[in-house]
Coordinates of C-alpha atoms in Angstrom, one line a residue:
M263 CA -0.2 0.3 -0.4
R264 CA 1.2 2.9 -0.5
L265 CA 2.3 5.9 1.8
I266 CA -0.9 8.3 2.4
R267 CA 0.1 12.0 2.1
L268 CA -0.2 12.2 5.7
L269 CA 2.3 10.4 6.7
K270 CA 4.7 12.0 4.0
N271 CA 6.3 14.0 5.6
D272 CA 6.7 12.3 8.8
L273 CA 9.4 10.2 6.3
A274 CA 10.8 12.7 4.6
Q275 CA 12.4 14.2 8.5
E276 CA 13.2 10.6 9.0
V277 CA 15.1 9.7 5.9
Y278 CA 17.4 13.2 6.0
G279 CA 17.4 12.1 10.1
W280 CA 18.9 8.5 8.3
V281 CA 21.3 10.8 6.4
K282 CA 21.8 13.2 9.0
D283 CA 23.3 10.4 10.8
G284 CA 25.1 8.6 8.1
V285 CA 23.5 5.5 8.4
I286 CA 22.2 6.1 4.8
S287 CA 24.2 8.2 1.6
E288 CA 22.6 11.0 0.7
A289 CA 21.2 9.6 -2.5
Q290 CA 20.2 6.4 -1.2
G291 CA 17.8 9.0 1.3
E292 CA 16.5 11.1 -2.1
S293 CA 16.0 7.6 -3.8
I294 CA 13.3 6.3 -0.6
C295 CA 11.4 9.7 -0.9
D296 CA 11.7 9.8 -5.1
R297 CA 9.7 6.8 -4.5
Y298 CA 6.7 7.7 -2.6
G299 CA 6.9 10.9 -4.5
I300 CA 8.8 13.2 -1.9
D301 CA 10.7 16.5 -2.2
Y302 CA 13.6 15.8 -0.3
H303 CA 15.6 18.6 -0.3
H304 CA 12.5 20.2 0.2
D305 CA 10.4 18.7 2.9
S306 CA 13.6 18.4 5.5
H307 CA 14.6 22.1 5.0
H308 CA 10.9 23.7 4.5
S309 CA 8.1 24.6 7.1
Y310 CA 4.3 24.3 6.6
G311 CA 4.0 25.0 10.0
Y312 CA 5.7 28.5 9.6
Y313 CA 2.6 29.0 7.7
V314 CA 0.2 27.1 9.2
L315 CA 0.3 29.8 12.5
I316 CA 0.0 32.9 10.1
A317 CA -2.7 32.2 8.0
L318 CA -4.7 31.4 11.3
G319 CA -3.6 34.7 11.9
Y320 CA -4.7 36.6 10.0
L321 CA -7.8 34.1 9.9
F322 CA -8.3 35.6 13.4
I323 CA -7.4 39.4 12.2
G324 CA -10.3 39.0 9.2
L325 CA -12.6 38.1 12.4
A326 CA -12.0 40.2 14.2
I327 CA -12.6 43.4 12.6
I328 CA -15.6 42.4 11.3
T329 CA -16.3 41.4 14.8
L330 CA -15.5 44.9 15.0
L331 CA -17.5 46.3 12.5
S332 CA -20.1 44.3 13.2
A333 CA -19.7 46.1 16.8
N334 CA -19.7 49.7 16.0
W335 CA -22.2 49.5 12.7
D336 CA -24.8 51.3 13.8
Q337 CA -22.5 54.8 14.3
I338 CA -20.9 54.8 10.8
P339 CA -22.4 56.3 8.5
R340 CA -23.7 55.0 5.3
A341 CA -21.7 56.9 2.7
L342 CA -18.7 55.4 4.7
R343 CA -20.3 51.6 5.4
M344 CA -20.1 51.1 1.6
G345 CA -16.9 53.1 0.8
G346 CA -14.4 51.0 3.3
L347 CA -15.8 47.6 2.8
V348 CA -15.4 47.9 -0.5
A349 CA -12.1 49.9 -0.3
V350 CA -10.5 47.2 2.3
T351 CA -11.8 44.5 0.3
L352 CA -10.6 45.7 -2.4
A353 CA -7.4 47.0 -1.4
T354 CA -6.5 43.4 0.0
N355 CA -6.9 41.7 -2.9
V356 CA -4.8 43.7 -4.9
V357 CA -1.9 43.2 -1.9
G358 CA -2.4 39.7 -2.9
L359 CA -2.2 39.4 -6.7
R360 CA 0.4 41.4 -6.6
L361 CA 2.3 39.1 -3.8
F362 CA 1.1 36.6 -6.4
A363 CA 2.7 39.1 -9.1
Q364 CA 6.1 38.7 -8.0
G365 CA 6.0 34.9 -7.0
R366 CA 5.8 35.2 -3.3
E367 CA 2.5 32.2 -3.7
K368 CA 2.7 31.6 0.6
P369 CA 2.3 35.5 1.0
A370 CA 0.1 36.3 -1.3
T371 CA -2.6 33.1 -0.4
I372 CA -2.4 33.6 3.4
A373 CA -3.1 38.4 1.4
L374 CA -5.7 36.7 -0.2
L375 CA -8.0 34.2 2.7
L376 CA -7.9 37.5 4.6
G377 CA -9.3 39.3 1.4
A378 CA -12.2 36.1 1.3
L379 CA -13.4 36.9 4.6
L380 CA -13.4 40.5 3.9
Y381 CA -15.6 40.3 0.8
G382 CA -18.1 37.5 3.0
A383 CA -17.8 40.4 5.7
T384 CA -19.0 43.2 3.1
I385 CA -21.9 41.1 1.2
M386 CA -23.5 40.2 4.4
L387 CA -22.6 44.0 5.7
I388 CA -23.6 45.5 2.3
A389 CA -27.1 43.4 2.6
Q390 CA -27.7 45.0 5.6
I391 CA -27.3 48.2 5.4
Y392 CA -29.9 48.4 2.2
H393 CA -31.8 45.6 3.2
I394 CA -31.4 42.8 1.0
G395 CA -33.1 40.0 3.1
E396 CA -35.0 37.9 0.5
H397 CA -33.4 34.4 0.5
Y398 CA -30.7 34.7 2.4
P399 CA -28.6 32.2 0.6
D400 CA -27.7 34.5 -2.9
G401 CA -25.5 35.4 -0.1
I402 CA -23.4 32.4 0.9
F403 CA -23.5 32.3 -3.1
W404 CA -22.2 34.7 -4.0
W405 CA -19.8 35.0 -0.8
A406 CA -18.8 31.1 -3.1
A407 CA -18.5 31.5 -5.9
G408 CA -16.2 35.2 -5.4
V409 CA -13.5 33.0 -3.6
L410 CA -13.3 30.2 -6.3
P411 CA -11.8 31.5 -9.0
L412 CA -9.0 33.0 -6.5
A413 CA -9.0 29.0 -5.9
L414 CA -8.7 27.4 -8.5
L415 CA -5.6 30.8 -9.8
M416 CA -3.7 30.3 -7.2
E417 CA -4.0 27.0 -7.5
S418 CA -4.3 26.6 -3.2
G419 CA -6.3 24.0 -1.0
L420 CA -6.2 26.7 1.4
L421 CA -8.9 28.6 -0.6
L422 CA -10.5 25.8 -2.3
A423 CA -11.1 24.3 1.4
L424 CA -12.7 28.3 1.8
A425 CA -15.0 28.2 -0.9
M426 CA -15.9 24.6 -0.7
T427 CA -17.1 25.2 2.7
L428 CA -19.1 28.0 2.1
A429 CA -20.1 25.5 -1.5
Y430 CA -21.9 23.1 0.8
T431 CA -23.2 25.1 3.2
W432 CA -25.3 27.1 0.5
F433 CA -25.9 23.6 -0.3
V434 CA -27.4 22.5 3.0
V435 CA -29.2 25.6 3.4
E436 CA -30.1 26.2 0.3
A437 CA -31.9 22.9 -0.4
S438 CA -33.3 23.0 3.6
M439 CA -35.7 26.2 2.4
G440 CA -36.5 23.8 -0.4
Y441 CA -34.9 24.9 -3.2
Y442 CA -32.0 23.3 -5.4
P443 CA -28.7 24.2 -5.5
T444 CA -29.6 24.5 -9.3
L445 CA -24.7 26.0 -9.9
F446 CA -23.5 23.6 -7.2
P447 CA -22.3 21.4 -9.4
L448 CA -19.9 24.1 -10.9
F449 CA -18.5 24.3 -7.6
L450 CA -17.7 20.5 -8.3
V451 CA -16.5 20.9 -11.7
A452 CA -14.1 23.4 -10.6
A453 CA -12.6 21.1 -7.1
G454 CA -12.7 18.0 -9.0
W455 CA -10.4 19.3 -12.0
L456 CA -8.0 21.3 -9.2
L457 CA -7.5 18.4 -7.3
L458 CA -7.4 15.8 -10.3
Y459 CA -4.6 17.5 -12.8
R460 CA -3.0 20.4 -10.6
R461 CA -2.6 19.9 -7.2
I462 CA -3.3 17.1 -4.4
N463 CA -5.2 17.0 -1.7
L464 CA -6.3 14.1 0.6
L465 CA -8.7 15.8 2.7
L466 CA -10.5 18.2 -0.1
F467 CA -10.3 14.6 -1.7
F468 CA -12.4 13.9 0.2
A469 CA -14.3 16.1 0.9
L470 CA -14.8 16.4 -3.6
V471 CA -16.5 13.2 -2.8
V472 CA -19.1 13.5 -0.2
G473 CA -19.9 16.4 -1.9
V474 CA -20.9 14.5 -5.3
A475 CA -22.9 11.5 -3.4
G476 CA -24.6 14.4 -1.9
W477 CA -25.6 16.1 -5.0
L478 CA -26.2 13.5 -6.5
E479 CA -28.9 11.8 -3.8
T480 CA -30.6 15.9 -3.6
T481 CA -30.6 15.2 -7.5
L482 CA -32.6 11.7 -7.1
A483 CA -35.5 13.0 -4.7
W484 CA -35.9 16.4 -6.6
W485 CA -36.4 14.5 -9.6
Q486 CA -38.8 11.7 -7.5
G487 CA -40.8 14.6 -6.6
G488 CA -41.2 16.1 -10.8
W489 CA -38.4 19.4 -9.7
R490 CA -40.8 20.9 -7.9
W491 CA -40.4 19.8 -4.0
F492 CA -38.1 16.6 -2.7
D493 CA -39.1 13.4 -2.1
F494 CA -36.9 11.2 -0.1
T495 CA -37.5 7.8 -0.5
S496 CA -36.1 3.8 -0.4
M497 CA -35.1 4.8 -3.4
Q498 CA -32.2 6.7 -1.7
V499 CA -31.0 3.8 0.4
T500 CA -30.9 2.2 -2.6
F501 CA -29.1 4.5 -4.1
G502 CA -26.9 5.4 -1.7
C503 CA -26.3 1.4 -1.3
G504 CA -25.4 1.8 -5.0
L505 CA -22.9 4.0 -5.0
A506 CA -20.9 2.9 -2.2
V507 CA -19.8 -0.1 -4.6
I508 CA -19.1 2.3 -7.1
S509 CA -16.5 4.0 -4.5
A510 CA -14.8 0.9 -4.6
A511 CA -14.8 0.4 -8.1
L512 CA -13.8 4.3 -8.4
A513 CA -10.8 2.7 -5.2
Q514 CA -8.7 0.4 -7.6
W515 CA -9.4 3.2 -10.7
F516 CA -7.9 5.5 -8.7
S517 CA -5.7 3.3 -7.8
S518 CA -4.4 1.4 -11.3
S519 CA -3.8 4.7 -12.6
E520 CA 0.1 6.0 -13.2
R521 CA -0.9 9.5 -12.8
G522 CA 0.8 11.0 -10.1
G523 CA -1.2 11.6 -6.8
W524 CA -4.4 9.6 -8.1
Q525 CA -3.0 6.2 -6.4
E526 CA -3.2 8.2 -3.2
Y527 CA -6.8 9.3 -4.4
G528 CA -6.7 5.6 -4.7
V529 CA -5.6 4.1 -1.2
L530 CA -7.7 6.7 0.9
L531 CA -10.5 6.1 -1.3
D532 CA -10.4 2.3 -1.2
L533 CA -10.3 2.6 3.0
W534 CA -13.1 4.4 3.5
S535 CA -14.9 2.7 0.8
L536 CA -14.4 -0.4 2.5
R537 CA -15.1 1.1 6.2
L538 CA -19.0 2.1 4.5
V539 CA -19.4 -1.4 3.2
L540 CA -18.8 -2.5 6.8
L541 CA -20.5 0.0 8.1
L542 CA -24.3 -1.1 5.5
L543 CA -23.2 -4.9 6.1
L544 CA -23.4 -4.1 9.4
V545 CA -27.0 -2.1 9.4
F546 CA -28.9 -4.4 7.7
S547 CA -27.9 -6.9 9.9
F548 CA -31.1 -6.2 11.6
D549 CA -34.8 -7.7 10.3
S550 CA -36.7 -4.4 11.7
L551 CA -34.6 -2.5 9.0
W552 CA -35.8 -4.8 6.0
W553 CA -39.2 -5.2 7.6
E554 CA -39.7 -1.2 7.1
L555 CA -37.9 -0.9 4.4
I556 CA -39.6 -3.7 2.1
P557 CA -42.6 -2.9 1.8
D558 CA -41.0 0.8 0.1
L559 CA -38.6 -1.3 -1.9
S560 CA -42.4 -3.4 -3.8
Y561 CA -43.8 0.0 -3.3
D562 CA -41.4 1.4 -6.6
K563 CA -39.8 -2.3 -8.4
S564 CA -39.3 -0.8 -11.5
G565 CA -37.1 2.6 -10.2
N566 CA -35.8 1.0 -7.9
I567 CA -34.3 -2.4 -9.8
T568 CA -33.8 -0.1 -12.0
V569 CA -31.1 2.0 -9.4
V570 CA -29.7 -1.6 -9.0
V571 CA -29.1 -2.7 -12.3
I572 CA -27.8 0.8 -13.6
C573 CA -25.7 1.6 -9.6
S574 CA -23.5 -3.3 -10.7
L575 CA -23.5 -2.8 -13.7
S576 CA -21.3 1.1 -13.2
A577 CA -19.4 -0.8 -10.7
V578 CA -18.1 -3.5 -13.1
V579 CA -17.8 -1.3 -15.5
I580 CA -15.0 0.4 -14.0
N581 CA -13.2 -2.8 -12.0
Y582 CA -12.9 -3.1 -15.8
L583 CA -11.5 -0.1 -17.2
S584 CA -9.3 0.5 -14.4
G585 CA -6.5 -2.3 -16.6
R586 CA -6.4 -4.2 -12.9
A587 CA -9.8 -5.2 -12.0
R588 CA -10.1 -7.0 -8.7
H589 CA -12.4 -10.1 -8.1
S590 CA -13.0 -8.7 -4.6
I591 CA -15.2 -5.6 -6.3
Y592 CA -16.9 -7.8 -9.2
A593 CA -18.2 -10.1 -6.6
L594 CA -19.3 -6.9 -4.4
A595 CA -21.1 -5.7 -7.6
A596 CA -22.9 -9.1 -7.7
I597 CA -24.1 -8.8 -3.8
Y598 CA -25.3 -5.7 -3.9
L599 CA -27.2 -6.9 -6.9
L600 CA -28.5 -10.1 -5.5
L601 CA -29.0 -8.8 -1.9
F602 CA -31.3 -6.2 -3.4
G603 CA -32.8 -7.1 -6.4
A604 CA -34.6 -10.2 -4.6
A605 CA -35.2 -7.7 -1.5
V606 CA -36.8 -5.5 -4.2
L607 CA -38.4 -8.1 -6.0
F608 CA -39.4 -10.8 -4.0
A609 CA -39.1 -10.4 -0.8
S610 CA -42.7 -9.6 1.7
R611 CA -42.0 -8.4 5.7
E612 CA -41.9 -12.5 6.4
D613 CA -38.4 -12.4 4.6
A614 CA -37.9 -10.0 6.7
V615 CA -35.3 -12.0 8.5
V616 CA -34.3 -14.6 5.7
L617 CA -32.3 -11.3 4.0
Q618 CA -31.2 -11.0 7.6
I619 CA -29.9 -13.8 8.0
V620 CA -28.2 -13.7 4.3
D621 CA -26.4 -10.4 5.3
N622 CA -25.0 -11.1 8.9
L623 CA -23.5 -14.6 6.7
L624 CA -22.2 -11.8 4.6
L625 CA -20.7 -9.8 7.3
I626 CA -18.9 -12.6 8.4
G627 CA -17.8 -13.5 5.1
T628 CA -16.0 -10.6 5.0
G629 CA -14.6 -10.4 8.4
I630 CA -12.7 -13.4 7.6
W631 CA -11.3 -12.7 4.1
L632 CA -10.6 -9.1 6.0
I633 CA -8.4 -11.0 8.1
Q634 CA -7.0 -14.3 5.1
R635 CA -6.5 -10.8 3.1
G636 CA -4.5 -9.6 6.1
I637 CA -2.6 -12.7 6.6
V638 CA -0.9 -13.2 2.7
Q639 CA -0.1 -9.5 1.7
G640 CA 1.0 -8.6 5.7
V641 CA -1.2 -5.2 6.2
S642 CA -2.3 -4.8 9.6
H643 CA -4.6 -2.7 8.7
Y644 CA -6.9 -5.1 7.2
F645 CA -5.9 -8.2 9.5
Y646 CA -7.1 -6.3 11.9
L647 CA -10.9 -4.3 10.5
G648 CA -11.0 -7.9 9.8
V649 CA -11.3 -9.3 13.8
A650 CA -13.3 -5.8 14.7
T651 CA -16.1 -6.8 12.4
V652 CA -16.2 -10.2 13.8
L653 CA -15.7 -9.5 17.5
I654 CA -18.6 -6.4 16.4
T655 CA -21.0 -9.1 14.8
G656 CA -20.8 -11.5 17.7
L657 CA -21.1 -8.7 20.3
V658 CA -24.6 -7.4 18.9
R659 CA -25.8 -11.0 17.4
Y660 CA -26.3 -11.6 20.9
I661 CA -26.9 -8.1 22.2
D662 CA -30.1 -8.5 19.5
L663 CA -30.4 -11.7 18.0
V664 CA -29.0 -14.4 20.8
G665 CA -29.8 -13.9 24.1
D666 CA -29.8 -16.7 26.0
Y667 CA -26.6 -19.0 27.9
V668 CA -26.8 -22.2 25.0
G669 CA -26.5 -19.6 22.3
A670 CA -24.2 -17.4 23.3
A671 CA -22.4 -19.8 24.0
I672 CA -22.4 -21.3 20.7
L673 CA -21.6 -18.1 18.9
F674 CA -19.4 -18.0 21.0
G675 CA -17.7 -21.2 20.0
I676 CA -18.1 -20.0 16.4
F677 CA -16.6 -16.7 16.6
A678 CA -13.0 -17.9 18.8
A679 CA -13.0 -21.0 16.2
I680 CA -12.7 -18.3 13.2
L681 CA -10.4 -16.4 15.6
L682 CA -7.9 -19.6 15.9
Y683 CA -8.1 -20.4 12.6
A684 CA -6.3 -17.3 11.8
A685 CA -4.3 -16.9 14.3
R686 CA -3.1 -20.6 12.8
Y687 CA -2.9 -19.4 9.5
W688 CA -1.0 -16.3 10.6
R689 CA 1.8 -18.5 12.3
K690 CA 2.1 -21.6 8.8
S691 CA 2.3 -18.0 6.1
R692 CA 5.3 -16.2 8.6
K693 CA 6.6 -19.8 8.3
E694 CA 6.3 -20.1 5.1
V695 CA 8.0 -16.4 4.1
H696 CA 11.0 -17.3 6.6
S697 CA 11.6 -20.3 4.7

């Protein structure tokens, strides 16, 4: 597994220390860093802490200015308020752009961050001056729309984080008021372009994936409401589970890419899609959920089965196009298709227990598969995640399904056998490796 970016700075510092202590040569240190896409000289001699502290300092300066203006707002003449807001905001952003033109990107980013905060304060305070408040989410939208071009120009993760935060806030507020956020894909496309082709940032990529999933779910609900209102039904559940399967396929596609940085996205997406699939299996391991969901799934059979087929086929195609298709993705798509297909087409409430048992078997099987994968590949994360899956499943089933002593004893005996066999398999594998 490739190193996640959060660990790369630590690795660079360690390598620099090895070179300094004479453990390895500088050329060997550079070679190690090159293997994981790290600039050895840059990461070992420059600290990002300075710029983080400066950025936070300017952030609080902006908040202090906003608070001070708000406290004394009524005592300032209207013309002075208007002119002062525009002048300060314009001057701050001009300074930032001038620093950028001089090649001083980090100070320029900090100045533009302060300018972006002042820009938002200007929008809100001008709206207060002229009593503009019919639809207040518009102010958040124009704030985000003003920050986004600067983020693209600077290729700055900090400014993009601010733009995405504002865009997501506008999206949630707009949707909660019953309006469809039509222009939200503009922010997603812009952020996607910057993160995929210009600047690698794992945290913002994760936020982008969450934003895309939220927008797709909201769009589906708007479509179900006849493009006039949001109508959240069982199809959101079916589609959400399908998105988890598609995300696992996308993880493989990114991991197979030769483009710089995309493999890191694949590792991150694989990690969280796996956790999401396990969480969904755990949620659906209760018969009460199936009992409530089955009638809703049957009410719109054609819509739900269409969603299931489209999501399954999409995962299969993406996995195939990755060039290094994984059988586990095909298996996951097949399980999703068969489980939800059966629930939509054939199941009744009397079958809720059957679906619960199937789901629990899948959960236990996934835990065993993760333990085996962790042992074979030597990845501790998979091993401990598999062990945790088995233990949590056993605990939940003891509380929810098997409450008597005999049933609990049988259940814990089964899990003990699984774990002991895993330990024996681990020891056998280690011996084969050392021999």
